[in-house]
Amino acid sequence: MIQIQNITKKIGNKMVLKDIELNIEKGSIFGLIGENGAGKTTLIKCLTGIYKVDVGSVKIDDEEVFENNKIKQKIGYVADQNNYFTYFKIEEIIEFYKRAYDKFSVERFERLNDIFKISKEKKIKDLSKGMKMQLSLMLNFSINPEVLILDEPTSGLDAVVKKKVIKILIDEVADNGTTVFISSHHLEEIERICDNIAIIENGEIKYVNSIENMKDSIKKLQVLFEEKAQDEIKTWDEVLCVESIGRITYIIVKDYSEELQLRLKDKGAKFIEEINLSLEDIFIYSVEEELENEKCI
Ligand SMILES: Nc1ncnc2c1ncn2[C@@H]1O[C@H](COP(=O)(O)OP(=O)(O)OP(=O)(O)O)[C@@H](O)[C@H]1O
């Protein structure tokens, strides 16, 4: 459905995106995570056709997105900052959307506004940050998008509204088969709703996987060795980090297998317990590994 093929984007002198390749299946929810300044918003702006890429291509349904109004009709885009015409009333913005998007449904907007309850008489300048985000979500759900691209959609929302937004999003995918691309720093949320995730670091995709496979392959092991853990372990390819606290050694591994378990036993492991990691743990370990670029023991 969405094909991002080897894209590169430079802003000023900075190479912000480097050779990014991602494929997103129709009807799936894809999460993009990364540190501040990693390149998430820039990638999203290439995906929505706001930025022209320098190299590579961004396609939806096999058609280039940039300067393609037919494709842009299918895309809902909720930006991290919503700068609508400040002096317009919400009802005027709705009129604008009706003209701009063929499939905009006022009924859908009304149904959503039964949940969020924002007066259409209000001017944009009188809305709070969270209310502007709610408005942007309602408008973009109402265009009946085939692809919904969300940049930090729950930032600035209170816990109750956040829960409502997540429910609407999940229903949207289930009922209409919408494809969702979402960037967020709320990793618990991403872990709960996404089918697949990518980690972007310094403009490069460092890791792509399904949430299920990622959680199956990256594990924390709690190991009791007969004697002290051997330094050699940290040189193994699968080992991301080794940390000893008292007699217990904690080892973060990727591609955990029975063969690795046997190798650890060979090195004197008497007891090995697998601990599942959350996406947040995995993200922190992956960033720390990159920063330290060495494995501690
Ligand atoms: N218009 C711009 N002019 C100059 N540099 C820019 C511009 N937009 C982005 N950058 C730079 O590109 C890099 C990536 O920025 P981007 O906004 O894509 O990051 P991000 O991952 O969305 O960050 P955050 O999580 O903080 O929102 C940063 O180093 C940023 O300074």
Coordinates of N, CA, C and O in Angstrom, one line a residue, residues 29-104:
I29 N -1.5 -1.1 11.1 CA -1.1 0.1 11.8 C 0.5 0.0 12.0 O 1.0 -1.0 12.6
F30 N 1.1 1.0 11.5 CA 2.6 1.0 11.5 C 3.1 2.1 12.4 O 2.7 3.3 12.3
G31 N 3.9 1.8 13.4 CA 4.4 2.8 14.3 C 5.9 3.2 14.0 O 6.7 2.3 13.7
L32 N 6.1 4.5 14.1 CA 7.5 5.0 13.9 C 8.0 5.6 15.2 O 7.3 6.5 15.7
I33 N 9.1 5.1 15.7 CA 9.6 5.7 17.0 C 11.0 6.1 16.8 O 11.7 5.6 15.9
G34 N 11.4 7.0 17.6 CA 12.8 7.5 17.5 C 13.0 8.7 18.5 O 12.0 9.3 18.9
E35 N 14.3 9.0 18.8 CA 14.6 10.1 19.7 C 14.2 11.4 19.1 O 14.0 11.5 17.9
N36 N 14.2 12.5 19.9 CA 13.9 13.8 19.4 C 15.0 14.1 18.3 O 16.1 13.8 18.5
G37 N 14.5 14.7 17.2 CA 15.4 15.1 16.1 C 15.8 13.9 15.2 O 16.7 14.1 14.4
A38 N 15.3 12.7 15.4 CA 15.7 11.6 14.6 C 15.3 11.6 13.2 O 15.9 11.0 12.3
G39 N 14.2 12.4 12.9 CA 13.8 12.5 11.5 C 12.3 12.0 11.3 O 11.9 11.9 10.1
K40 N 11.5 11.8 12.3 CA 10.2 11.3 12.2 C 9.3 12.3 11.4 O 8.6 11.9 10.4
T41 N 9.2 13.5 11.9 CA 8.4 14.5 11.2 C 8.8 14.7 9.7 O 8.0 14.8 8.8
T42 N 10.1 14.7 9.5 CA 10.6 14.9 8.1 C 10.1 13.7 7.2 O 9.7 13.9 6.1
L43 N 10.2 12.5 7.8 CA 9.8 11.3 7.0 C 8.3 11.4 6.7 O 7.8 11.2 5.6
I44 N 7.5 11.9 7.7 CA 6.1 12.0 7.6 C 5.7 13.1 6.5 O 4.8 12.9 5.7
K45 N 6.5 14.2 6.5 CA 6.3 15.2 5.5 C 6.6 14.7 4.1 O 6.0 15.2 3.1
C46 N 7.6 13.8 4.0 CA 7.8 13.2 2.7 C 6.7 12.3 2.3 O 6.3 12.2 1.1
L47 N 6.2 11.6 3.3 CA 5.1 10.6 3.1 C 3.8 11.3 2.6 O 3.0 10.7 1.9
T48 N 3.6 12.5 3.2 CA 2.3 13.2 2.8 C 2.5 14.0 1.6 O 1.6 14.7 1.2
G49 N 3.7 14.1 1.0 CA 3.9 14.8 -0.2 C 4.1 16.3 0.1 O 4.1 17.1 -0.8
I50 N 4.4 16.7 1.3 CA 4.7 18.1 1.6 C 6.1 18.4 1.2 O 6.4 19.4 0.6
Y51 N 7.0 17.4 1.5 CA 8.4 17.6 1.0 C 8.6 16.7 -0.2 O 8.1 15.6 -0.3
K52 N 9.4 17.2 -1.1 CA 9.9 16.4 -2.3 C 11.2 15.7 -1.8 O 12.1 16.4 -1.3
V53 N 11.2 14.4 -2.1 CA 12.5 13.7 -1.6 C 13.6 14.1 -2.7 O 13.3 14.4 -3.8
D54 N 14.8 14.0 -2.2 CA 16.0 14.2 -3.1 C 16.3 13.0 -4.0 O 16.6 13.1 -5.1
V55 N 16.2 11.8 -3.3 CA 16.5 10.6 -4.0 C 15.4 9.6 -3.6 O 14.9 9.7 -2.4
G56 N 15.0 8.7 -4.4 CA 14.1 7.6 -4.1 C 12.7 8.0 -4.4 O 12.4 9.1 -5.1
S57 N 11.7 7.2 -3.9 CA 10.3 7.6 -4.2 C 9.4 7.2 -3.0 O 9.7 6.3 -2.3
V58 N 8.3 7.9 -2.9 CA 7.2 7.6 -2.0 C 6.0 7.3 -2.7 O 5.5 8.2 -3.4
K59 N 5.5 6.1 -2.7 CA 4.3 5.7 -3.5 C 3.2 5.2 -2.6 O 3.4 4.5 -1.6
I60 N 1.9 5.6 -2.9 CA 0.8 5.0 -2.3 C 0.0 4.3 -3.5 O -0.3 5.0 -4.5
D61 N -0.4 3.1 -3.3 CA -1.0 2.3 -4.4 C -0.3 2.5 -5.7 O -0.9 2.8 -6.8
D62 N 1.0 2.3 -5.6 CA 1.9 2.4 -6.8 C 2.0 3.7 -7.5 O 2.5 3.8 -8.6
E63 N 1.4 4.8 -6.9 CA 1.5 6.1 -7.5 C 2.3 7.1 -6.6 O 2.1 7.1 -5.4
E64 N 3.2 7.8 -7.2 CA 4.0 8.8 -6.5 C 3.1 9.8 -5.8 O 2.1 10.2 -6.4
V65 N 3.4 10.1 -4.5 CA 2.5 11.0 -3.7 C 2.8 12.5 -4.1 O 1.8 13.2 -4.2
F66 N 4.0 12.8 -4.3 CA 4.3 14.3 -4.5 C 3.6 14.9 -5.7 O 3.6 14.3 -6.8
E67 N 2.9 16.0 -5.4 CA 2.2 16.7 -6.5 C 1.1 15.8 -7.1 O 0.9 15.9 -8.3
N68 N 0.5 14.9 -6.4 CA -0.5 14.1 -6.9 C -1.8 14.2 -6.1 O -2.0 13.6 -5.1
N69 N -2.7 15.1 -6.6 CA -3.9 15.4 -5.9 C -4.8 14.3 -5.7 O -5.5 14.1 -4.7
K70 N -4.8 13.4 -6.7 CA -5.7 12.2 -6.6 C -5.3 11.3 -5.4 O -6.2 10.9 -4.6
I71 N -4.0 11.1 -5.2 CA -3.6 10.4 -4.1 C -3.8 11.1 -2.8 O -4.2 10.6 -1.7
K72 N -3.5 12.4 -2.8 CA -3.7 13.2 -1.6 C -5.1 13.3 -1.0 O -5.3 13.4 0.2
Q73 N -6.1 13.1 -1.9 CA -7.5 12.9 -1.5 C -7.7 11.8 -0.6 O -8.6 11.7 0.2
K74 N -6.8 10.8 -0.7 CA -7.0 9.5 0.1 C -6.2 9.6 1.4 O -6.3 8.7 2.2
I75 N -5.5 10.7 1.6 CA -4.6 10.8 2.8 C -5.1 11.7 3.9 O -5.4 12.9 3.6
G76 N -5.3 11.2 5.1 CA -5.6 12.1 6.2 C -4.3 12.3 6.9 O -3.5 11.4 7.1
Y77 N -4.1 13.6 7.3 CA -2.8 13.9 7.9 C -3.0 14.8 9.1 O -3.5 15.9 9.0
V78 N -2.7 14.2 10.3 CA -2.8 15.0 11.5 C -1.4 15.4 11.9 O -0.6 14.5 12.3
A79 N -1.1 16.7 11.8 CA 0.3 17.1 12.1 C 0.5 17.3 13.6 O -0.4 17.3 14.4
D80 N 1.8 17.4 13.9 CA 2.2 17.6 15.3 C 1.8 19.0 15.8 O 1.5 19.2 17.0
Q81 N 1.7 19.9 14.9 CA 1.2 21.3 15.2 C 0.2 21.6 14.2 O 0.4 21.6 13.0
N82 N -1.0 22.0 14.7 CA -2.1 22.3 13.8 C -2.3 23.8 13.7 O -2.9 24.4 14.5
N83 N -1.9 24.3 12.5 CA -2.0 25.7 12.3 C -3.1 26.0 11.3 O -2.8 26.2 10.1
Y84 N -4.3 25.9 11.8 CA -5.4 26.3 10.9 C -5.5 27.8 10.9 O -4.9 28.5 11.6
F85 N -6.4 28.3 10.0 CA -6.6 29.7 9.9 C -7.2 30.2 11.2 O -8.4 29.9 11.5
T86 N -6.4 31.0 11.9 CA -6.7 31.3 13.3 C -8.1 31.9 13.5 O -8.7 31.7 14.5
Y87 N -8.5 32.8 12.6 CA -9.7 33.6 12.8 C -11.0 32.9 12.3 O -12.1 33.4 12.4
F88 N -10.8 31.7 11.7 CA -11.9 31.0 11.2 C -12.7 30.3 12.3 O -12.1 29.9 13.3
K89 N -14.0 30.2 12.1 CA -14.8 29.3 13.1 C -14.7 27.9 12.6 O -14.4 27.7 11.4
I90 N -14.9 27.0 13.5 CA -14.9 25.5 13.1 C -15.8 25.2 12.0 O -15.5 24.5 11.0
E91 N -17.0 25.8 12.0 CA -18.0 25.6 10.9 C -17.4 26.0 9.6 O -17.7 25.4 8.5
E92 N -16.6 27.1 9.6 CA -16.0 27.5 8.3 C -14.9 26.5 7.8 O -14.7 26.3 6.6
I93 N -14.2 26.0 8.8 CA -13.1 25.0 8.5 C -13.8 23.8 7.8 O -13.3 23.2 6.9
I94 N -15.0 23.4 8.4 CA -15.7 22.2 7.9 C -16.1 22.5 6.4 O -15.9 21.6 5.6
E95 N -16.5 23.7 6.1 CA -16.9 24.1 4.7 C -15.7 23.9 3.8 O -15.8 23.4 2.7
F96 N -14.5 24.4 4.3 CA -13.3 24.3 3.6 C -12.9 22.9 3.3 O -12.6 22.5 2.1
Y97 N -13.1 22.0 4.3 CA -12.8 20.6 4.1 C -13.7 19.9 3.1 O -13.4 19.1 2.3
K98 N -15.0 20.3 3.2 CA -16.0 19.8 2.3 C -15.6 20.1 0.8 O -15.8 19.2 -0.1
R99 N -15.1 21.3 0.6 CA -14.7 21.6 -0.8 C -13.4 20.9 -1.2 O -13.3 20.6 -2.3
A100 N -12.5 20.8 -0.2 CA -11.2 20.2 -0.6 C -11.2 18.7 -0.7 O -10.4 18.2 -1.5
Y101 N -12.1 18.0 0.0 CA -12.0 16.6 0.0 C -13.4 16.0 -0.5 O -14.4 16.2 0.2
D102 N -13.3 15.3 -1.6 CA -14.6 14.7 -2.2 C -15.4 13.9 -1.2 O -16.6 13.8 -1.3
K103 N -14.6 13.1 -0.4 CA -15.4 12.1 0.4 C -15.6 12.6 1.9 O -15.9 11.8 2.7
F104 N -15.4 13.9 2.1 CA -15.7 14.5 3.4 C -17.1 14.3 3.8 O -18.0 14.5 3.1

